[in-house]
GROMACS .gro file of C-alpha atoms in nm:
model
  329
    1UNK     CA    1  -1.679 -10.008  -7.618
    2UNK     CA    2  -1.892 -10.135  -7.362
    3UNK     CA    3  -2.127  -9.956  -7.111
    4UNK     CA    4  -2.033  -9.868  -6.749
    5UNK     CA    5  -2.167 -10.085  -6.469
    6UNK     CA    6  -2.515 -10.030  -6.376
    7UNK     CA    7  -2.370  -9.973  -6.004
    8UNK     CA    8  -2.132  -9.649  -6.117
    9UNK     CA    9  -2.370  -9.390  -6.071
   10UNK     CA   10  -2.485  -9.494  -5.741
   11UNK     CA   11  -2.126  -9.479  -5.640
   12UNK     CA   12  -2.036  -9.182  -5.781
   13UNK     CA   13  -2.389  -9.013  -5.602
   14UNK     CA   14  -2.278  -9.168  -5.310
   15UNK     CA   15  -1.999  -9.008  -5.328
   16UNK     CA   16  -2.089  -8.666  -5.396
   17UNK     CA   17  -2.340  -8.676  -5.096
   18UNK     CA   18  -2.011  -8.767  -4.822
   19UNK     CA   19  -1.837  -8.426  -4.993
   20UNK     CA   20  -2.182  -8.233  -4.963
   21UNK     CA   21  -2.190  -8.359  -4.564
   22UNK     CA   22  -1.823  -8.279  -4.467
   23UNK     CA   23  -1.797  -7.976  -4.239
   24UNK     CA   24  -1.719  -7.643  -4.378
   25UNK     CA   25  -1.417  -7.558  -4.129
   26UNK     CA   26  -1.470  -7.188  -4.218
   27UNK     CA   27  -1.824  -7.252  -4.058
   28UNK     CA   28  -1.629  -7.258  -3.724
   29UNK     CA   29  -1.614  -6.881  -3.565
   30UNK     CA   30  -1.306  -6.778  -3.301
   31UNK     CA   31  -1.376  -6.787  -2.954
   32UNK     CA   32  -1.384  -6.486  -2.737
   33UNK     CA   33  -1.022  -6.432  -2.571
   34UNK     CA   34  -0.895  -6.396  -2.201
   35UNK     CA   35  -1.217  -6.357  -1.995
   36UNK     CA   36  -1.191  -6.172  -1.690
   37UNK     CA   37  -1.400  -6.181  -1.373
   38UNK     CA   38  -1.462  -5.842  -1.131
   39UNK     CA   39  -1.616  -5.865  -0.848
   40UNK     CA   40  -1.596  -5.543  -0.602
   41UNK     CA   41  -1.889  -5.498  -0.314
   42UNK     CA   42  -2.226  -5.607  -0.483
   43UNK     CA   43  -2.088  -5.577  -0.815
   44UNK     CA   44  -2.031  -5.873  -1.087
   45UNK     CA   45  -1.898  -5.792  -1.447
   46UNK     CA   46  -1.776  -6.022  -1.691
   47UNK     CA   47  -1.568  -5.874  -1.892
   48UNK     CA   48  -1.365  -6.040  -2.246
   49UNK     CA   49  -1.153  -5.916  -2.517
   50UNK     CA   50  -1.305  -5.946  -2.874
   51UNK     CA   51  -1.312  -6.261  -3.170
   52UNK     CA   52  -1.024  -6.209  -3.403
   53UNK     CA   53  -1.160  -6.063  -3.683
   54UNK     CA   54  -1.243  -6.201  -4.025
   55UNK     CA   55  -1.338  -6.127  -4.418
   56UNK     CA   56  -1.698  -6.162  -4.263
   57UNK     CA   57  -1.818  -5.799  -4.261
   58UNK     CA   58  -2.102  -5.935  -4.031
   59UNK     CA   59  -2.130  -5.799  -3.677
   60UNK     CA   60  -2.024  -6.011  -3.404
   61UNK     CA   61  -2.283  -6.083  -3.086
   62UNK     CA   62  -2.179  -6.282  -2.776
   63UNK     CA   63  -2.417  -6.424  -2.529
   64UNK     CA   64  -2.335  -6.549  -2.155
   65UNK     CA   65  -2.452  -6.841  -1.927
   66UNK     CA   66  -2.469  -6.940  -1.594
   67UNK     CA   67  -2.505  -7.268  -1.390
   68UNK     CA   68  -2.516  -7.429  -1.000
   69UNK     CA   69  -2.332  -7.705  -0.910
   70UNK     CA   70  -2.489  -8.031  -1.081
   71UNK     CA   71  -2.733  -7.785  -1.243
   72UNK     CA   72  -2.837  -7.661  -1.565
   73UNK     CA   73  -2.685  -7.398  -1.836
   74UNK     CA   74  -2.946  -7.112  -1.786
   75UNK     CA   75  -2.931  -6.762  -1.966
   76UNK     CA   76  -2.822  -6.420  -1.837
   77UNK     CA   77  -2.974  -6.086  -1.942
   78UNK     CA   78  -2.643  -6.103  -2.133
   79UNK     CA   79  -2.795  -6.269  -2.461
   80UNK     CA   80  -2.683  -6.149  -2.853
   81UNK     CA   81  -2.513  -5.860  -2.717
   82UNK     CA   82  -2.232  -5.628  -2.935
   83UNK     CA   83  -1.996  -5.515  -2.647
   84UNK     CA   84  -1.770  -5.726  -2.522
   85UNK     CA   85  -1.914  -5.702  -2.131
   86UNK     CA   86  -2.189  -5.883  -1.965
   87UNK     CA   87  -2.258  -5.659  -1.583
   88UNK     CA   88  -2.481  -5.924  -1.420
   89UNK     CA   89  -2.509  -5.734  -1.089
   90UNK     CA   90  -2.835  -5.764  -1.055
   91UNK     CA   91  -2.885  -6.109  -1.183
   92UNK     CA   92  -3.128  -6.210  -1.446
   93UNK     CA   93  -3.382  -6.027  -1.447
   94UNK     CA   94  -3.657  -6.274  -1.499
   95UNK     CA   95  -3.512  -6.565  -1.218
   96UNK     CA   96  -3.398  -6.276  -0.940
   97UNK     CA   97  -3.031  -6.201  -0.844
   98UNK     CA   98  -2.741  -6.480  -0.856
   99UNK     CA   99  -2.762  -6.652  -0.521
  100UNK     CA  100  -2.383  -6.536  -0.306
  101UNK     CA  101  -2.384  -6.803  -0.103
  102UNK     CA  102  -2.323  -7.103  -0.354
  103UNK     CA  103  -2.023  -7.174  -0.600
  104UNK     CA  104  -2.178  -7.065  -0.998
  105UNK     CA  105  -2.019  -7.110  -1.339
  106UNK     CA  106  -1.989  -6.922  -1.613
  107UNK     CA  107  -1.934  -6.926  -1.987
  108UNK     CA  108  -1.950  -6.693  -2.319
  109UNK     CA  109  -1.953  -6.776  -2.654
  110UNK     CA  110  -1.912  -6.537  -2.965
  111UNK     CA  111  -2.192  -6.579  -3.234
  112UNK     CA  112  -2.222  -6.414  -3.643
  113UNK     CA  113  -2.495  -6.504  -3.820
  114UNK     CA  114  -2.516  -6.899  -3.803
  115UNK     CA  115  -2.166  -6.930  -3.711
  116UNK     CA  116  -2.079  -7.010  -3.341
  117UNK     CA  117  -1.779  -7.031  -3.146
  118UNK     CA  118  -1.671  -7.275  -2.877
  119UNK     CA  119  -1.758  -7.178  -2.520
  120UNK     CA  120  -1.531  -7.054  -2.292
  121UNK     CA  121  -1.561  -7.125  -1.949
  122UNK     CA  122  -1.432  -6.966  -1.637
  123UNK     CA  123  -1.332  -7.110  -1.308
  124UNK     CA  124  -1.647  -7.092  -1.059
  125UNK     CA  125  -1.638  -6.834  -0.851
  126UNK     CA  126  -1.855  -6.811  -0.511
  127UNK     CA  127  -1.946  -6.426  -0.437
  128UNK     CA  128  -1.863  -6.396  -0.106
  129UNK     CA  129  -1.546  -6.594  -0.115
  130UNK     CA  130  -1.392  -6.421  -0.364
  131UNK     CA  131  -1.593  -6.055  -0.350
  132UNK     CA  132  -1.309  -5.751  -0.267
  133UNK     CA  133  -1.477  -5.543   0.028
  134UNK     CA  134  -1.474  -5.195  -0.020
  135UNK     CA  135  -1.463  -4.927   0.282
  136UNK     CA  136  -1.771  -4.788   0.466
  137UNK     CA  137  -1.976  -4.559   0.259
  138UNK     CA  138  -2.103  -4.229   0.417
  139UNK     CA  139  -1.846  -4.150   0.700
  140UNK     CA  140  -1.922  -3.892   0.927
  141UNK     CA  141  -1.723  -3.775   1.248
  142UNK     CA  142  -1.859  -3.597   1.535
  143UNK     CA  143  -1.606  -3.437   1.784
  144UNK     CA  144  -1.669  -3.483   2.087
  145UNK     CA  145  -1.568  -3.393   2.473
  146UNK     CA  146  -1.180  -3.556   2.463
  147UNK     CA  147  -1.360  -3.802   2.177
  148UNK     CA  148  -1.495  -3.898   1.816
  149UNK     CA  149  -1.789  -4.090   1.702
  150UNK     CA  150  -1.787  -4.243   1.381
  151UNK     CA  151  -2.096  -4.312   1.183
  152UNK     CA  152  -2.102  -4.524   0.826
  153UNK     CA  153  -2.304  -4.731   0.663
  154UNK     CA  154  -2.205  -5.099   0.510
  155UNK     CA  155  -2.009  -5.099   0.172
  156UNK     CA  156  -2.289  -5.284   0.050
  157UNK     CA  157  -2.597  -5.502   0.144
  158UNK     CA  158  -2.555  -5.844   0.223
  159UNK     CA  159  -2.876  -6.131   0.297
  160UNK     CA  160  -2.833  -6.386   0.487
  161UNK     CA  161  -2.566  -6.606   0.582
  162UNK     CA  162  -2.314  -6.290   0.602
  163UNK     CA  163  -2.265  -5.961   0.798
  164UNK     CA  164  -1.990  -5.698   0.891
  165UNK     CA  165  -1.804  -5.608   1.109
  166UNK     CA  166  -1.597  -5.320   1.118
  167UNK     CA  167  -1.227  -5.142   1.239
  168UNK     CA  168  -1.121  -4.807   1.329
  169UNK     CA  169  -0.771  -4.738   1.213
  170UNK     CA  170  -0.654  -4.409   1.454
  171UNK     CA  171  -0.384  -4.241   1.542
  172UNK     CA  172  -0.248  -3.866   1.698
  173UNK     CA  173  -0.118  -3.648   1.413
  174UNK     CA  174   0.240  -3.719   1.510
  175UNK     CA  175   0.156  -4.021   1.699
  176UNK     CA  176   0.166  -4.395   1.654
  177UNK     CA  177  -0.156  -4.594   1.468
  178UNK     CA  178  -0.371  -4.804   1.716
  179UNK     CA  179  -0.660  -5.015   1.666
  180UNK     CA  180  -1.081  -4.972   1.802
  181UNK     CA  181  -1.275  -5.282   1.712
  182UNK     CA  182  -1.406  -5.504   1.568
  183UNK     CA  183  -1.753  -5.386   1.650
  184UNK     CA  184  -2.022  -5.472   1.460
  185UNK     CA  185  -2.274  -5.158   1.497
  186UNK     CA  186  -2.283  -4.884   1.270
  187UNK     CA  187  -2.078  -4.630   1.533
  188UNK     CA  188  -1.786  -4.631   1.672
  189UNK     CA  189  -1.672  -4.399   2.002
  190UNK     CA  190  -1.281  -4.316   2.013
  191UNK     CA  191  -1.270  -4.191   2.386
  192UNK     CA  192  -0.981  -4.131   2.598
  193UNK     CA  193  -0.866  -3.907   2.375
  194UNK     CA  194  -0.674  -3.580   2.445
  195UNK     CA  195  -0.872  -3.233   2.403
  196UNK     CA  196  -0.812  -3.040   2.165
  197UNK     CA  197  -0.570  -3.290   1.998
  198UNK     CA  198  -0.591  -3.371   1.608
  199UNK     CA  199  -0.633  -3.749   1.557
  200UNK     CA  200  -0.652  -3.917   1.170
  201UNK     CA  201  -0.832  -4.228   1.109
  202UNK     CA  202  -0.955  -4.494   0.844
  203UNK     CA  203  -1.274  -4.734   0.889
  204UNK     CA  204  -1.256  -5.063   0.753
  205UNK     CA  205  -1.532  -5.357   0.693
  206UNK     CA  206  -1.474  -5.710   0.738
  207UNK     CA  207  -1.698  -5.963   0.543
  208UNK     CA  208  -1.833  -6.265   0.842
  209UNK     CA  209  -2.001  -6.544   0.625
  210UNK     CA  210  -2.223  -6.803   0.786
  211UNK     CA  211  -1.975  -7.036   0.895
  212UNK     CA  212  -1.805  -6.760   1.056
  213UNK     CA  213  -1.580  -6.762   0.842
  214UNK     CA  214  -1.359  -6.410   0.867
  215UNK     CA  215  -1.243  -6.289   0.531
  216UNK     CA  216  -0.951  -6.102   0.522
  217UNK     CA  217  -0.989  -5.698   0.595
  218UNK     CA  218  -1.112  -5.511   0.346
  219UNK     CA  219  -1.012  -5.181   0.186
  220UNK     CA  220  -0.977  -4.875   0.391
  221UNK     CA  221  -1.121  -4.521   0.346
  222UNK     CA  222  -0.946  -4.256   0.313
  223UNK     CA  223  -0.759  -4.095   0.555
  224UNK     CA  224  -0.922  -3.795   0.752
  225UNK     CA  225  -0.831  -3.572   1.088
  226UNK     CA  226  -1.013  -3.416   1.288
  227UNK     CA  227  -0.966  -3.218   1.656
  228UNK     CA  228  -1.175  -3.321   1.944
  229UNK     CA  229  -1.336  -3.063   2.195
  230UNK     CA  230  -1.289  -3.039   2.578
  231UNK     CA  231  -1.478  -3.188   2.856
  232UNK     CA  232  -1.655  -3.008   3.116
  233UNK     CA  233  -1.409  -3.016   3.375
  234UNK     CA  234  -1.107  -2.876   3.153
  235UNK     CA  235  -1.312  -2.575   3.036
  236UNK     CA  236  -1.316  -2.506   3.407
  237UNK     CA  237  -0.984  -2.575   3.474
  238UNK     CA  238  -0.906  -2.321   3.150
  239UNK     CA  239  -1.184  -2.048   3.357
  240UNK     CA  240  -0.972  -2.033   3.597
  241UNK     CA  241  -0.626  -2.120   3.496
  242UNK     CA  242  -0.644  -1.808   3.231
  243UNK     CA  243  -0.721  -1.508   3.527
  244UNK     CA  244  -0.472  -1.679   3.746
  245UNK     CA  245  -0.217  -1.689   3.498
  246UNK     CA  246  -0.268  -1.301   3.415
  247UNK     CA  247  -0.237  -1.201   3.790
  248UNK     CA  248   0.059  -1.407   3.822
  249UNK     CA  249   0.213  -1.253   3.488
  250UNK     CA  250   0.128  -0.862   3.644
  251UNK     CA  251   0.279  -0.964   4.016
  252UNK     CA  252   0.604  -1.101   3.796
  253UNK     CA  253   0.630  -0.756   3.607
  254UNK     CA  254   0.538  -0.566   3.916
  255UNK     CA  255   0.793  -0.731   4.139
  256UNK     CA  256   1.094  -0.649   3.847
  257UNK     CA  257   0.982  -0.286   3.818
  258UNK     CA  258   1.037  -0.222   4.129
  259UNK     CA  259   1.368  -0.430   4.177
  260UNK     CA  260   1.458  -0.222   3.874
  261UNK     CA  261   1.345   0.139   4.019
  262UNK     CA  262   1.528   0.037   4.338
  263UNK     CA  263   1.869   0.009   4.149
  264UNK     CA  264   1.851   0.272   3.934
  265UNK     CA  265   1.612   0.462   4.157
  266UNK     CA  266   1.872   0.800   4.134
  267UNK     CA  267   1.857   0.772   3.759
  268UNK     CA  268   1.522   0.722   3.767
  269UNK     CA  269   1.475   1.029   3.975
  270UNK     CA  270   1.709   1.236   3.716
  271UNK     CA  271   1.472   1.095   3.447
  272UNK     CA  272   1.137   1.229   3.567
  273UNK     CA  273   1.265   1.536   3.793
  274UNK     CA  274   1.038   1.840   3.652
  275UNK     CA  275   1.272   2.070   3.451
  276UNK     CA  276   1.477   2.417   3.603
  277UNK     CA  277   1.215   2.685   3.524
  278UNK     CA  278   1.272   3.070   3.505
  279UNK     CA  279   1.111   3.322   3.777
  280UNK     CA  280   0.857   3.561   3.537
  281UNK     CA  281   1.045   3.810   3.704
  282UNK     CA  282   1.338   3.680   3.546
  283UNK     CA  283   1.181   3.659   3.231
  284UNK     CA  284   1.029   3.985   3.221
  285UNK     CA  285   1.373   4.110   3.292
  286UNK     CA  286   1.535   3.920   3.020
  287UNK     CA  287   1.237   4.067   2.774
  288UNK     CA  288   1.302   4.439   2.919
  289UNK     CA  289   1.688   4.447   3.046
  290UNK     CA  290   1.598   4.865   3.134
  291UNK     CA  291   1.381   4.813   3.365
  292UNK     CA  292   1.493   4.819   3.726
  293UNK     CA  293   1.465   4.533   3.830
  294UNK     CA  294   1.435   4.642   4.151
  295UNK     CA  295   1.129   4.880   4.113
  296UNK     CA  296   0.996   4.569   3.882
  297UNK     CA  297   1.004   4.343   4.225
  298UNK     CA  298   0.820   4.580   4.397
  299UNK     CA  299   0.580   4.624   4.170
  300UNK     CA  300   0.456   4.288   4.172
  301UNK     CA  301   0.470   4.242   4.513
  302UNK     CA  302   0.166   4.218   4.755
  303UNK     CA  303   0.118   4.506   4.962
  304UNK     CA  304   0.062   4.257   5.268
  305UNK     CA  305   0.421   4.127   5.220
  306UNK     CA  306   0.525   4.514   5.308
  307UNK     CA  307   0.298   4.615   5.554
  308UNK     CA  308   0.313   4.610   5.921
  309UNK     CA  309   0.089   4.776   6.191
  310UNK     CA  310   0.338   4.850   6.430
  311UNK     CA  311   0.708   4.931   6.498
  312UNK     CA  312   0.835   4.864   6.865
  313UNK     CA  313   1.177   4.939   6.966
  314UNK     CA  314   1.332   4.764   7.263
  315UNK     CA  315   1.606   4.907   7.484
  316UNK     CA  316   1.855   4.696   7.578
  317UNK     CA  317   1.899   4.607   7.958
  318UNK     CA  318   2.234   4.668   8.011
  319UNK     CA  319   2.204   5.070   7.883
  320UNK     CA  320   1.941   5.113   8.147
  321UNK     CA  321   2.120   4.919   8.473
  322UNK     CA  322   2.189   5.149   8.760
  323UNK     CA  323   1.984   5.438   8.606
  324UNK     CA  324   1.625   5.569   8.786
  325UNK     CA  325   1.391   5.704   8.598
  326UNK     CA  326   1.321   6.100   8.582
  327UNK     CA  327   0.980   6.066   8.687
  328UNK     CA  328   0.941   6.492   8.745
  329UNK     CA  329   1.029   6.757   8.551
   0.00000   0.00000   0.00000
């Protein structure tokens, strides 16, 4: 039998070391899954759904990254974490706050033990281009004389390059909607309103970038109503409308009493004539039928009824004509 070539080891080690090399393609881990973006006011969260799981028992940790345009992958605070959502709000911590103003990209990759996963990368996004403005914070309404004034703050703070401005959506309670704005203070005056009217209303904030650019409106607050005062000149109007309109209200029932007491004025005589009442002669009578009633007259009456001083008796003329008077005796 002869002896193998000299050269068949070498192969065969050759050989062995281009297995050993080849890629393990369990070494490979899944990639996170349907990465979502959410950007509302001043806050930025990426959020993702999980790695599929595995046989590994090994917990999964995910770490984030940012870039500029032509610039370089740079970490977030978002490094070997277990949940599944990277709230970079506030930036990194150690290079300041993402910068609003320019376009950035983002990407996450899932990592267990010294397995990776491909990075997935998201569409860049520029903050204030894509942000959803939320309504004025801290509303307050003051009524006023036949007005409102609405105070708020921004929805949230913005640098430079970018400012608000802001819309007051208003309307009667049974009225149609109209429009005050944009203004870009803080307040807001409705005026020309009606006293003591009840008017609703929603504020809403419009994002102006440095290009003045307008973004579309944002969201609006919630609807609330409230009743304005009166001026100066209706209370007066009300100081004197309210005694006139009692005086004119007591004429108007004084005037149809007394059109009513002159039509009915015999009935209305029959209705408050005093009652028939009985003599207490009568009455004592009626208590004592015995007694004369005669004797009972007299007996109350006043002796000055049935006194006189004197009694005079008059001749007639006509007995004494023709006759002369015995004047001897």
């Amino acid at each position: 039998m002869r002896p193998p070539p000299l050269w068949l080891p070498s192969l065969l080690l050759c050989g062995l070391g281009a297995a050993v090399s080849l890629p393990d393609p369990l070494s490979q881990l899944a990639a996170p899954l349907n990465p979502k973006l959410h950007l509302y006011n001043d806050e930025q969260i990426l959020t993702w759904e999980p790695s599929p799981s595995s046989n590994d028992t090994r917990p999964v940790v995910y770490q984030v990254e940012y870039r500029y345009v032509d610039g370089t992958w740079r970490s977030l605070q978002c490094t070997d974490i277990a949940e599944t959502k990277c709230d970079f709000t506030e930036g990194d911590p150690l290079k300041g706050p993402l910068s609003r103003l320019l376009s950035v990209f983002l990407r996450v990759q899932a990592k267990r033990g010294n397995r990776t996963s491909d990075w997935v990368n998201l569409d860049p996004f520029l903050h204030y281009e894509n942000v959803t403005v939320g309504p004025p914070k801290n509303i307050s309404v003051t009524p006023g004389k036949g007005s409102l004034i609405i105070h708020f703050s921004p929805p949230f703070n913005v640098g430079g390059g970018a400012t608000f401005q802001y819309l007051v959506h208003y309307w009667e309670k049974t009225g149609t909607q109209q429009v005050k704005g944009p203004c870009k203070s803080n307040s807001i005056v409705l005026d020309d309103l009606k006293p003591f009217r009840i008017y609703c209303l929603q504020t809403e904030a419009q994002l102006i970038l440095k290009n003045k650019n307008i973004r579309p409106g944002g969201l609006l607050s919630n609807v609330s109503c409230h009743e304005t005062t009166a001026d100066a000149s209706t209370r007066l109007q009300q100081l004197i409308l309210i005694p006139v309109s009692i005086f004119a209200l007591l004429l108007v029932l004084t005037g149809a009493c007394f059109i009513l007491f002159l039509k009915y004025q015999s009935r209305v005589k029959y209705w408050f004539q005093a009652p028939p009442n009985i003599p207490e002669e009568i009455k004592e009578y009626l208590k004592d039928p015995d007694q004369f009633i005669l004797e009972a007259l007299d007996k109350d009456s006043s002796p000055k009824d049935d006194s006189w001083d004197s009694v005079s008796i008059i001749s007639s003329p006509e007995k004494d004509r023709g006759c002369v008077p015995n004047t001897m005796n």
